PDB file of C-alpha atoms in Angstrom:
ATOM      1  CA  MET A   1       3.766 -21.542   2.059  1.00  0.00           C
ATOM      2  CA  GLU A   2       2.442 -25.042   1.434  1.00  0.00           C
ATOM      3  CA  ASN A   3       2.570 -25.325  -2.314  1.00  0.00           C
ATOM      4  CA  LYS A   4       5.410 -23.372  -3.879  1.00  0.00           C
ATOM      5  CA  GLU A   5       4.340 -24.504  -7.402  1.00  0.00           C
ATOM      6  CA  ALA A   6       0.993 -22.691  -6.994  1.00  0.00           C
ATOM      7  CA  TYR A   7       2.608 -19.473  -5.902  1.00  0.00           C
ATOM      8  CA  ALA A   8       1.446 -16.520  -8.002  1.00  0.00           C
ATOM      9  CA  GLY A   9       3.330 -13.586  -6.398  1.00  0.00           C
ATOM     10  CA  ARG A  10       3.624 -11.018  -3.665  1.00  0.00           C
ATOM     11  CA  HIS A  11       1.734  -7.767  -3.421  1.00  0.00           C
ATOM     12  CA  LEU A  12       2.695  -5.022  -0.909  1.00  0.00           C
ATOM     13  CA  ILE A  13       0.314  -2.224  -0.377  1.00  0.00           C
ATOM     14  CA  ILE A  14       1.444   0.807   1.582  1.00  0.00           C
ATOM     15  CA  ASP A  15      -0.948   3.643   2.466  1.00  0.00           C
ATOM     16  CA  GLY A  16       0.745   6.391   4.376  1.00  0.00           C
ATOM     17  CA  VAL A  17       0.357   9.884   5.739  1.00  0.00           C
ATOM     18  CA  PHE A  18       3.481  12.102   5.520  1.00  0.00           C
ATOM     19  CA  SER A  19       4.362  15.218   7.447  1.00  0.00           C
ATOM     20  CA  ASP A  20       4.075  18.725   5.987  1.00  0.00           C
ATOM     21  CA  GLU A  21       7.828  18.980   5.499  1.00  0.00           C
ATOM     22  CA  TYR A  22       7.646  16.163   2.832  1.00  0.00           C
ATOM     23  CA  ILE A  23       4.908  17.811   0.670  1.00  0.00           C
ATOM     24  CA  GLU A  24       7.426  19.301  -1.759  1.00  0.00           C
ATOM     25  CA  LYS A  25       9.101  15.860  -2.202  1.00  0.00           C
ATOM     26  CA  MET A  26       5.769  14.110  -2.701  1.00  0.00           C
ATOM     27  CA  SER A  27       4.951  16.473  -5.518  1.00  0.00           C
ATOM     28  CA  ASN A  28       8.305  16.032  -7.105  1.00  0.00           C
ATOM     29  CA  ARG A  29       8.203  13.696 -10.111  1.00  0.00           C
ATOM     30  CA  GLU A  30      11.991  13.189 -10.133  1.00  0.00           C
ATOM     31  CA  PHE A  31      12.042  12.263  -6.451  1.00  0.00           C
ATOM     32  CA  LEU A  32       9.243   9.741  -6.835  1.00  0.00           C
ATOM     33  CA  SER A  33      10.705   8.305 -10.007  1.00  0.00           C
ATOM     34  CA  GLN A  34      13.924   7.786  -8.133  1.00  0.00           C
ATOM     35  CA  TYR A  35      11.911   5.990  -5.427  1.00  0.00           C
ATOM     36  CA  LEU A  36      10.564   3.661  -7.975  1.00  0.00           C
ATOM     37  CA  GLU A  37      14.052   2.972  -9.345  1.00  0.00           C
ATOM     38  CA  ASP A  38      15.334   2.338  -5.736  1.00  0.00           C
ATOM     39  CA  VAL A  39      12.447  -0.086  -4.985  1.00  0.00           C
ATOM     40  CA  THR A  40      13.106  -1.921  -8.281  1.00  0.00           C
ATOM     41  CA  LYS A  41      16.729  -2.492  -7.134  1.00  0.00           C
ATOM     42  CA  ILE A  42      15.716  -3.336  -3.529  1.00  0.00           C
ATOM     43  CA  THR A  43      13.281  -6.007  -4.635  1.00  0.00           C
ATOM     44  CA  GLY A  44      15.508  -7.389  -7.397  1.00  0.00           C
ATOM     45  CA  MET A  45      13.090  -6.714 -10.117  1.00  0.00           C
ATOM     46  CA  THR A  46      13.822  -5.749 -13.786  1.00  0.00           C
ATOM     47  CA  LEU A  47      12.622  -2.462 -15.243  1.00  0.00           C
ATOM     48  CA  VAL A  48      11.004  -2.725 -18.692  1.00  0.00           C
ATOM     49  CA  PHE A  49      11.651   1.019 -19.229  1.00  0.00           C
ATOM     50  CA  PRO A  50      12.334   3.918 -16.814  1.00  0.00           C
ATOM     51  CA  PRO A  51       9.655   4.870 -14.391  1.00  0.00           C
ATOM     52  CA  MET A  52       7.093   7.393 -15.522  1.00  0.00           C
ATOM     53  CA  ALA A  53       5.667  10.065 -13.108  1.00  0.00           C
ATOM     54  CA  MET A  54       3.014  12.530 -14.070  1.00  0.00           C
ATOM     55  CA  SER A  55       1.651  15.517 -12.201  1.00  0.00           C
ATOM     56  CA  PHE A  56      -1.877  16.566 -12.561  1.00  0.00           C
ATOM     57  CA  PRO A  57      -3.083  18.021 -14.934  1.00  0.00           C
ATOM     58  CA  PHE A  58      -0.529  16.123 -17.090  1.00  0.00           C
ATOM     59  CA  ALA A  59       1.554  19.029 -18.451  1.00  0.00           C
ATOM     60  CA  GLY A  60      -1.468  21.178 -19.073  1.00  0.00           C
ATOM     61  CA  GLU A  61      -2.694  19.171 -21.976  1.00  0.00           C
ATOM     62  CA  THR A  62      -6.052  18.430 -20.358  1.00  0.00           C
ATOM     63  CA  ASN A  63      -6.644  22.143 -19.652  1.00  0.00           C
ATOM     64  CA  LYS A  64      -5.849  22.834 -23.267  1.00  0.00           C
ATOM     65  CA  LEU A  65      -8.381  20.364 -24.495  1.00  0.00           C
ATOM     66  CA  ILE A  66     -11.031  21.727 -22.172  1.00  0.00           C
ATOM     67  CA  ASP A  67     -10.317  25.239 -23.273  1.00  0.00           C
ATOM     68  CA  LYS A  68     -10.384  24.295 -26.951  1.00  0.00           C
ATOM     69  CA  LEU A  69     -13.743  22.358 -26.643  1.00  0.00           C
ATOM     70  CA  THR A  70     -15.301  25.137 -24.571  1.00  0.00           C
ATOM     71  CA  ALA A  71     -14.250  27.923 -27.101  1.00  0.00           C
ATOM     72  CA  GLU A  72     -15.729  25.804 -30.060  1.00  0.00           C
ATOM     73  CA  GLY A  73     -18.941  25.332 -28.030  1.00  0.00           C
ATOM     74  CA  LYS A  74     -18.864  21.566 -28.896  1.00  0.00           C
ATOM     75  CA  CYS A  75     -19.590  20.254 -25.363  1.00  0.00           C
ATOM     76  CA  GLU A  76     -21.579  23.000 -23.706  1.00  0.00           C
ATOM     77  CA  ASN A  77     -24.731  20.711 -23.600  1.00  0.00           C
ATOM     78  CA  SER A  78     -22.877  17.589 -22.464  1.00  0.00           C
ATOM     79  CA  ALA A  79     -23.416  16.826 -18.781  1.00  0.00           C
ATOM     80  CA  VAL A  80     -20.472  14.391 -18.891  1.00  0.00           C
ATOM     81  CA  PHE A  81     -18.204  17.132 -20.267  1.00  0.00           C
ATOM     82  CA  GLN A  82     -19.398  19.654 -17.667  1.00  0.00           C
ATOM     83  CA  GLU A  83     -18.692  17.143 -14.786  1.00  0.00           C
ATOM     84  CA  PHE A  84     -15.339  16.390 -16.290  1.00  0.00           C
ATOM     85  CA  LYS A  85     -14.591  20.079 -16.500  1.00  0.00           C
ATOM     86  CA  LYS A  86     -15.661  20.644 -12.901  1.00  0.00           C
ATOM     87  CA  HIS A  87     -13.437  17.780 -11.790  1.00  0.00           C
ATOM     88  CA  ILE A  88     -10.445  19.133 -13.609  1.00  0.00           C
ATOM     89  CA  GLU A  89     -10.965  22.646 -12.153  1.00  0.00           C
ATOM     90  CA  GLN A  90     -11.049  21.165  -8.606  1.00  0.00           C
ATOM     91  CA  ARG A  91      -7.903  19.065  -9.345  1.00  0.00           C
ATOM     92  CA  ASN A  92      -6.073  22.224 -10.655  1.00  0.00           C
ATOM     93  CA  ASN A  93      -6.734  23.946  -7.348  1.00  0.00           C
ATOM     94  CA  PHE A  94      -5.242  20.961  -5.322  1.00  0.00           C
ATOM     95  CA  GLY A  95      -1.666  21.623  -6.187  1.00  0.00           C
ATOM     96  CA  GLY A  96       0.602  18.821  -7.065  1.00  0.00           C
ATOM     97  CA  GLY A  97      -0.200  15.228  -6.619  1.00  0.00           C
ATOM     98  CA  VAL A  98       1.788  12.720  -8.673  1.00  0.00           C
ATOM     99  CA  SER A  99       0.963   9.338 -10.237  1.00  0.00           C
ATOM    100  CA  ALA A 100       3.915   7.102 -11.129  1.00  0.00           C
ATOM    101  CA  VAL A 101       4.469   3.678 -12.463  1.00  0.00           C
ATOM    102  CA  ALA A 102       7.458   1.349 -12.906  1.00  0.00           C
ATOM    103  CA  VAL A 103       6.661  -1.567 -15.253  1.00  0.00           C
ATOM    104  CA  TRP A 104       8.668  -4.612 -14.389  1.00  0.00           C
ATOM    105  CA  VAL A 105       9.349  -7.810 -16.330  1.00  0.00           C
ATOM    106  CA  GLU A 106       7.920  -9.381 -13.130  1.00  0.00           C
ATOM    107  CA  SER A 107       4.916  -6.913 -12.957  1.00  0.00           C
ATOM    108  CA  HIS A 108       4.864  -3.340 -11.586  1.00  0.00           C
ATOM    109  CA  CYS A 109       5.002  -0.872  -8.905  1.00  0.00           C
ATOM    110  CA  THR A 110       2.696   2.224  -8.773  1.00  0.00           C
ATOM    111  CA  LEU A 111       2.337   5.137  -6.460  1.00  0.00           C
ATOM    112  CA  HIS A 112      -0.101   8.062  -6.153  1.00  0.00           C
ATOM    113  CA  SER A 113       0.453  11.068  -3.887  1.00  0.00           C
ATOM    114  CA  TRP A 114      -2.230  13.534  -2.776  1.00  0.00           C
ATOM    115  CA  THR A 115      -0.242  16.388  -1.419  1.00  0.00           C
ATOM    116  CA  GLU A 116      -3.479  18.262  -0.305  1.00  0.00           C
ATOM    117  CA  LYS A 117      -4.064  15.368   2.020  1.00  0.00           C
ATOM    118  CA  ASN A 118      -0.564  14.434   2.970  1.00  0.00           C
ATOM    119  CA  TYR A 119      -1.270  10.984   1.662  1.00  0.00           C
ATOM    120  CA  ILE A 120       0.576   8.527  -0.484  1.00  0.00           C
ATOM    121  CA  SER A 121      -0.574   5.050  -1.805  1.00  0.00           C
ATOM    122  CA  ILE A 122       2.082   2.521  -3.083  1.00  0.00           C
ATOM    123  CA  ASP A 123       1.520  -0.887  -4.691  1.00  0.00           C
ATOM    124  CA  LEU A 124       4.269  -3.302  -5.464  1.00  0.00           C
ATOM    125  CA  PHE A 125       3.022  -6.458  -7.239  1.00  0.00           C
ATOM    126  CA  SER A 126       5.335  -9.179  -8.585  1.00  0.00           C
ATOM    127  CA  CYS A 127       4.808 -12.689  -9.879  1.00  0.00           C
ATOM    128  CA  SER A 128       7.829 -13.581  -7.768  1.00  0.00           C
ATOM    129  CA  SER A 129       8.546 -13.130  -4.026  1.00  0.00           C
ATOM    130  CA  TYR A 130      10.618 -10.422  -2.440  1.00  0.00           C
ATOM    131  CA  ASP A 131      11.573  -9.314   1.040  1.00  0.00           C
ATOM    132  CA  ILE A 132       9.294  -6.569   2.209  1.00  0.00           C
ATOM    133  CA  GLU A 133      11.534  -5.449   5.024  1.00  0.00           C
ATOM    134  CA  PRO A 134      14.080  -3.366   3.048  1.00  0.00           C
ATOM    135  CA  VAL A 135      11.206  -1.846   0.940  1.00  0.00           C
ATOM    136  CA  ILE A 136       9.317  -0.760   4.055  1.00  0.00           C
ATOM    137  CA  GLU A 137      12.451   0.525   5.773  1.00  0.00           C
ATOM    138  CA  HIS A 138      13.460   2.539   2.632  1.00  0.00           C
ATOM    139  CA  THR A 139       9.903   3.901   2.182  1.00  0.00           C
ATOM    140  CA  ASN A 140       9.532   4.922   5.832  1.00  0.00           C
ATOM    141  CA  SER A 141      13.023   6.641   5.901  1.00  0.00           C
ATOM    142  CA  ILE A 142      12.678   8.731   2.743  1.00  0.00           C
ATOM    143  CA  MET A 143       9.015   9.607   2.880  1.00  0.00           C
ATOM    144  CA  GLY A 144       8.600  10.735   6.451  1.00  0.00           C
ATOM    145  CA  LEU A 145       5.574   8.632   7.100  1.00  0.00           C
ATOM    146  CA  THR A 146       3.937   9.545  10.370  1.00  0.00           C
ATOM    147  CA  LYS A 147       1.086   7.050  10.013  1.00  0.00           C
ATOM    148  CA  ALA A 148       0.975   4.019   7.722  1.00  0.00           C
ATOM    149  CA  HIS A 149      -0.742   0.727   7.083  1.00  0.00           C
ATOM    150  CA  TYR A 150       0.810  -2.218   5.250  1.00  0.00           C
ATOM    151  CA  VAL A 151      -0.874  -5.165   3.593  1.00  0.00           C
ATOM    152  CA  VAL A 152       1.134  -8.092   2.318  1.00  0.00           C
ATOM    153  CA  VAL A 153      -0.646 -10.564   0.004  1.00  0.00           C
ATOM    154  CA  ASP A 154       0.873 -13.793  -1.181  1.00  0.00           C
ATOM    155  CA  ARG A 155      -1.332 -14.995  -4.035  1.00  0.00           C
ATOM    156  CA  MET A 156      -1.871 -18.678  -5.125  1.00  0.00           C
ATOM    157  CA  MET A 157      -2.784 -20.044  -8.522  1.00  0.00           C
ATOM    158  CA  ASP A 158      -4.359 -23.272  -7.222  1.00  0.00           C
ATOM    159  CA  GLY A 159      -7.584 -21.592  -6.053  1.00  0.00           C
ATOM    160  CA  SER A 160      -6.564 -21.468  -2.438  1.00  0.00           C
ATOM    161  CA  ALA A 161      -7.059 -18.212  -0.502  1.00  0.00           C
ATOM    162  CA  PRO A 162      -4.286 -15.630  -0.593  1.00  0.00           C
ATOM    163  CA  GLN A 163      -2.126 -15.467   2.532  1.00  0.00           C
ATOM    164  CA  MET A 164      -2.339 -11.998   4.062  1.00  0.00           C
ATOM    165  CA  ASP A 165      -0.650  -9.948   6.819  1.00  0.00           C
ATOM    166  CA  MET A 166      -1.764  -6.433   7.789  1.00  0.00           C
ATOM    167  CA  PHE A 167      -0.060  -4.168  10.199  1.00  0.00           C
ATOM    168  CA  SER A 168       0.458  -0.521  11.025  1.00  0.00           C
ATOM    169  CA  LEU A 169       3.559   1.671  11.264  1.00  0.00           C
ATOM    170  CA  GLU A 170       3.359   1.333  15.022  1.00  0.00           C
ATOM    171  CA  ASP A 171       3.217  -2.413  14.700  1.00  0.00           C
ATOM    172  CA  TRP A 172       6.113  -2.383  12.279  1.00  0.00           C
ATOM    173  CA  ASN A 173       8.232  -0.289  14.627  1.00  0.00           C
ATOM    174  CA  LYS A 174       7.443  -2.679  17.570  1.00  0.00           C
ATOM    175  CA  ARG A 175       8.427  -5.673  15.347  1.00  0.00           C
ATOM    176  CA  GLN A 176      11.793  -3.942  14.538  1.00  0.00           C
ATOM    177  CA  GLU A 177      12.464  -3.226  18.122  1.00  0.00           C
ATOM    178  CA  LEU A 178      11.796  -6.788  19.121  1.00  0.00           C
ATOM    179  CA  LYS A 179      13.958  -8.000  16.258  1.00  0.00           C
ATOM    180  CA  LYS A 180      16.841  -5.842  17.411  1.00  0.00           C
ATOM    181  CA  LEU A 181      16.561  -7.127  20.928  1.00  0.00           C
ATOM    182  CA  ILE A 182      16.496 -10.741  19.855  1.00  0.00           C
ATOM    183  CA  LEU A 183      19.502 -10.206  17.514  1.00  0.00           C
ATOM    184  CA  SER A 184      21.427  -8.452  20.360  1.00  0.00           C
ATOM    185  CA  GLY A 185      21.053 -11.462  22.537  1.00  0.00           C
ATOM    186  CA  LYS A 186      19.414  -9.385  25.390  1.00  0.00           C
ATOM    187  CA  SER A 187      16.714 -10.927  27.431  1.00  0.00           C
ATOM    188  CA  ILE A 188      13.254  -9.869  26.358  1.00  0.00           C
ATOM    189  CA  ILE A 189      11.557 -11.244  29.547  1.00  0.00           C
TER     190      ILE A 189
END
């Protein structure tokens, strides 16, 4: 990084696919909230308040509102309401995806799970730098990712282009094996 004074922060994006045996964990709000607390500690960030995790349809409140408006006949002619209602009905049939957020003094971390697709998306953005390696190792180990892609973006406030690195789970595993070989002092030739 050439100009440390212009540094705006690091953003790690993780898009992953998990195995069927992790579906229950990925729909568990407490598990995913704990993940956000763990990542907060790993990155050295500061929580503003405890992580919040919500399952769709947000404790049934959305369904109650739709039922009430339908019973009162207030939205029967609204195309927007009908589309919203259709969307909610589809989401209700999916099962238990979770959206969660940890607000940091230094910015935030969010995650969204789609258990019907065995997919999770995680964003860690901070106005400071942090080591991505322990975050990725922790994420891979507790989420059973079978396929993943990572994007690391270091942003600059001086108008220069962000510095980016993109790699897959397979690339990550190769990097870690190479690192172990180098640290062991064994010949890699």
